[in-house]
Amino acid sequence: MAAKAERTFIAIKPDGVQRGLIGDIIKRFEQKGFRLVALKFLQASEDLLKQHYIDLKDRPFYPGLVKYMSSGPVVAMVWEGLNVVKTGRVMLGETNPADSKPGTIRGDFCIEVGRNIIHGSDSVESANKEISLWFKPEELVSFKSCAFNWIYE
């Protein structure tokens, strides 16, 4: 893997799952050239979500966010690649879909901030924290893709 390769945590929220967007979202990350190293389809517990969103605990929307995120299944994923955290955030679009450009996931599939279908780590540090919260080390698969040399110099 290239010297600056990193991992990010991406989660498709209950609205993205209910709307049947799992395949479209995975496809965008695969087509970009990132490598999927972990994936879970689960009903997240309120305890897990409270830990995940701990930085937002003092915000007025926090209780509703935790309740909403535990209202249906989510898809938790770890993607790996060069600058995947920053690039992944660009691919997601702005938190508020109204500010997201066409071609981004939120720009193409969302209207309201409370139903923005996807979460992505905002830094390498938060990615590492989120990955360890959602996945055990043995659940992360390490392999070299046969496309590696066609994606990286």
PDB file of N, CA and C in Angstrom, residues 17-52:
ATOM      1  N   VAL A  17     -30.365   2.727   4.163  1.00  0.00           N
ATOM      2  CA  VAL A  17     -30.707   1.302   4.085  1.00  0.00           C
ATOM      3  C   VAL A  17     -32.140   1.138   3.581  1.00  0.00           C
ATOM      4  N   GLN A  18     -33.074   1.857   4.216  1.00  0.00           N
ATOM      5  CA  GLN A  18     -34.491   1.739   3.850  1.00  0.00           C
ATOM      6  C   GLN A  18     -34.747   2.144   2.402  1.00  0.00           C
ATOM      7  N   ARG A  19     -33.968   3.065   1.892  1.00  0.00           N
ATOM      8  CA  ARG A  19     -34.164   3.546   0.515  1.00  0.00           C
ATOM      9  C   ARG A  19     -33.436   2.690  -0.516  1.00  0.00           C
ATOM     10  N   GLY A  20     -32.754   1.646  -0.077  1.00  0.00           N
ATOM     11  CA  GLY A  20     -32.110   0.731  -1.014  1.00  0.00           C
ATOM     12  C   GLY A  20     -30.865   1.305  -1.680  1.00  0.00           C
ATOM     13  N   LEU A  21     -30.088   2.104  -0.942  1.00  0.00           N
ATOM     14  CA  LEU A  21     -28.919   2.765  -1.519  1.00  0.00           C
ATOM     15  C   LEU A  21     -27.591   2.101  -1.165  1.00  0.00           C
ATOM     16  N   ILE A  22     -27.625   0.974  -0.467  1.00  0.00           N
ATOM     17  CA  ILE A  22     -26.393   0.301  -0.040  1.00  0.00           C
ATOM     18  C   ILE A  22     -25.481   0.010  -1.230  1.00  0.00           C
ATOM     19  N   GLY A  23     -26.010  -0.631  -2.234  1.00  0.00           N
ATOM     20  CA  GLY A  23     -25.209  -1.004  -3.403  1.00  0.00           C
ATOM     21  C   GLY A  23     -24.638   0.193  -4.134  1.00  0.00           C
ATOM     22  N   ASP A  24     -25.455   1.242  -4.306  1.00  0.00           N
ATOM     23  CA  ASP A  24     -24.979   2.446  -4.993  1.00  0.00           C
ATOM     24  C   ASP A  24     -23.818   3.092  -4.239  1.00  0.00           C
ATOM     25  N   ILE A  25     -23.919   3.134  -2.916  1.00  0.00           N
ATOM     26  CA  ILE A  25     -22.873   3.763  -2.105  1.00  0.00           C
ATOM     27  C   ILE A  25     -21.591   2.935  -2.134  1.00  0.00           C
ATOM     28  N   ILE A  26     -21.707   1.631  -1.933  1.00  0.00           N
ATOM     29  CA  ILE A  26     -20.530   0.760  -2.006  1.00  0.00           C
ATOM     30  C   ILE A  26     -19.873   0.866  -3.378  1.00  0.00           C
ATOM     31  N   LYS A  27     -20.682   0.880  -4.417  1.00  0.00           N
ATOM     32  CA  LYS A  27     -20.164   0.960  -5.779  1.00  0.00           C
ATOM     33  C   LYS A  27     -19.310   2.210  -5.991  1.00  0.00           C
ATOM     34  N   ARG A  28     -19.734   3.346  -5.431  1.00  0.00           N
ATOM     35  CA  ARG A  28     -18.968   4.588  -5.598  1.00  0.00           C
ATOM     36  C   ARG A  28     -17.582   4.470  -4.975  1.00  0.00           C
ATOM     37  N   PHE A  29     -17.507   3.868  -3.781  1.00  0.00           N
ATOM     38  CA  PHE A  29     -16.200   3.711  -3.129  1.00  0.00           C
ATOM     39  C   PHE A  29     -15.335   2.702  -3.882  1.00  0.00           C
ATOM     40  N   GLU A  30     -15.937   1.631  -4.360  1.00  0.00           N
ATOM     41  CA  GLU A  30     -15.177   0.639  -5.136  1.00  0.00           C
ATOM     42  C   GLU A  30     -14.680   1.249  -6.445  1.00  0.00           C
ATOM     43  N   GLN A  31     -15.547   1.958  -7.138  1.00  0.00           N
ATOM     44  CA  GLN A  31     -15.148   2.538  -8.418  1.00  0.00           C
ATOM     45  C   GLN A  31     -14.059   3.586  -8.258  1.00  0.00           C
ATOM     46  N   LYS A  32     -14.064   4.290  -7.134  1.00  0.00           N
ATOM     47  CA  LYS A  32     -13.021   5.277  -6.871  1.00  0.00           C
ATOM     48  C   LYS A  32     -11.662   4.596  -6.747  1.00  0.00           C
ATOM     49  N   GLY A  33     -11.675   3.347  -6.276  1.00  0.00           N
ATOM     50  CA  GLY A  33     -10.420   2.609  -6.113  1.00  0.00           C
ATOM     51  C   GLY A  33     -10.105   2.268  -4.675  1.00  0.00           C
ATOM     52  N   PHE A  34     -11.009   2.604  -3.752  1.00  0.00           N
ATOM     53  CA  PHE A  34     -10.787   2.249  -2.359  1.00  0.00           C
ATOM     54  C   PHE A  34     -11.108   0.785  -2.130  1.00  0.00           C
ATOM     55  N   ARG A  35     -10.509   0.238  -1.081  1.00  0.00           N
ATOM     56  CA  ARG A  35     -10.634  -1.186  -0.790  1.00  0.00           C
ATOM     57  C   ARG A  35     -11.473  -1.376   0.469  1.00  0.00           C
ATOM     58  N   LEU A  36     -12.500  -2.184   0.357  1.00  0.00           N
ATOM     59  CA  LEU A  36     -13.344  -2.525   1.493  1.00  0.00           C
ATOM     60  C   LEU A  36     -12.615  -3.545   2.346  1.00  0.00           C
ATOM     61  N   VAL A  37     -12.402  -3.235   3.648  1.00  0.00           N
ATOM     62  CA  VAL A  37     -11.680  -4.156   4.520  1.00  0.00           C
ATOM     63  C   VAL A  37     -12.553  -4.690   5.655  1.00  0.00           C
ATOM     64  N   ALA A  38     -13.766  -4.124   5.823  1.00  0.00           N
ATOM     65  CA  ALA A  38     -14.708  -4.640   6.817  1.00  0.00           C
ATOM     66  C   ALA A  38     -16.105  -4.129   6.505  1.00  0.00           C
ATOM     67  N   LEU A  39     -17.100  -4.974   6.792  1.00  0.00           N
ATOM     68  CA  LEU A  39     -18.494  -4.603   6.543  1.00  0.00           C
ATOM     69  C   LEU A  39     -19.390  -5.373   7.492  1.00  0.00           C
ATOM     70  N   LYS A  40     -20.351  -4.652   8.097  1.00  0.00           N
ATOM     71  CA  LYS A  40     -21.351  -5.271   8.979  1.00  0.00           C
ATOM     72  C   LYS A  40     -22.708  -4.657   8.676  1.00  0.00           C
ATOM     73  N   PHE A  41     -23.724  -5.499   8.673  1.00  0.00           N
ATOM     74  CA  PHE A  41     -25.111  -5.047   8.574  1.00  0.00           C
ATOM     75  C   PHE A  41     -25.719  -5.339   9.930  1.00  0.00           C
ATOM     76  N   LEU A  42     -26.112  -4.294  10.676  1.00  0.00           N
ATOM     77  CA  LEU A  42     -26.548  -4.518  12.048  1.00  0.00           C
ATOM     78  C   LEU A  42     -27.561  -3.483  12.507  1.00  0.00           C
ATOM     79  N   GLN A  43     -28.238  -3.847  13.558  1.00  0.00           N
ATOM     80  CA  GLN A  43     -29.097  -2.932  14.292  1.00  0.00           C
ATOM     81  C   GLN A  43     -28.223  -2.410  15.431  1.00  0.00           C
ATOM     82  N   ALA A  44     -27.794  -1.161  15.344  1.00  0.00           N
ATOM     83  CA  ALA A  44     -26.882  -0.604  16.350  1.00  0.00           C
ATOM     84  C   ALA A  44     -27.637  -0.330  17.648  1.00  0.00           C
ATOM     85  N   SER A  45     -27.002  -0.660  18.759  1.00  0.00           N
ATOM     86  CA  SER A  45     -27.612  -0.410  20.069  1.00  0.00           C
ATOM     87  C   SER A  45     -27.499   1.076  20.417  1.00  0.00           C
ATOM     88  N   GLU A  46     -28.377   1.535  21.297  1.00  0.00           N
ATOM     89  CA  GLU A  46     -28.294   2.926  21.752  1.00  0.00           C
ATOM     90  C   GLU A  46     -26.966   3.185  22.451  1.00  0.00           C
ATOM     91  N   ASP A  47     -26.458   2.198  23.194  1.00  0.00           N
ATOM     92  CA  ASP A  47     -25.168   2.363  23.882  1.00  0.00           C
ATOM     93  C   ASP A  47     -24.034   2.600  22.881  1.00  0.00           C
ATOM     94  N   LEU A  48     -23.999   1.799  21.813  1.00  0.00           N
ATOM     95  CA  LEU A  48     -22.974   1.963  20.781  1.00  0.00           C
ATOM     96  C   LEU A  48     -23.098   3.346  20.135  1.00  0.00           C
ATOM     97  N   LEU A  49     -24.316   3.746  19.832  1.00  0.00           N
ATOM     98  CA  LEU A  49     -24.520   5.035  19.170  1.00  0.00           C
ATOM     99  C   LEU A  49     -24.192   6.212  20.082  1.00  0.00           C
ATOM    100  N   LYS A  50     -24.486   6.075  21.376  1.00  0.00           N
ATOM    101  CA  LYS A  50     -24.131   7.134  22.327  1.00  0.00           C
ATOM    102  C   LYS A  50     -22.614   7.300  22.387  1.00  0.00           C
ATOM    103  N   GLN A  51     -21.888   6.193  22.340  1.00  0.00           N
ATOM    104  CA  GLN A  51     -20.416   6.267  22.315  1.00  0.00           C
ATOM    105  C   GLN A  51     -19.939   6.882  21.002  1.00  0.00           C
ATOM    106  N   HIS A  52     -20.551   6.453  19.898  1.00  0.00           N
ATOM    107  CA  HIS A  52     -20.153   6.937  18.579  1.00  0.00           C
ATOM    108  C   HIS A  52     -20.317   8.455  18.470  1.00  0.00           C
TER     109      HIS A  52
END
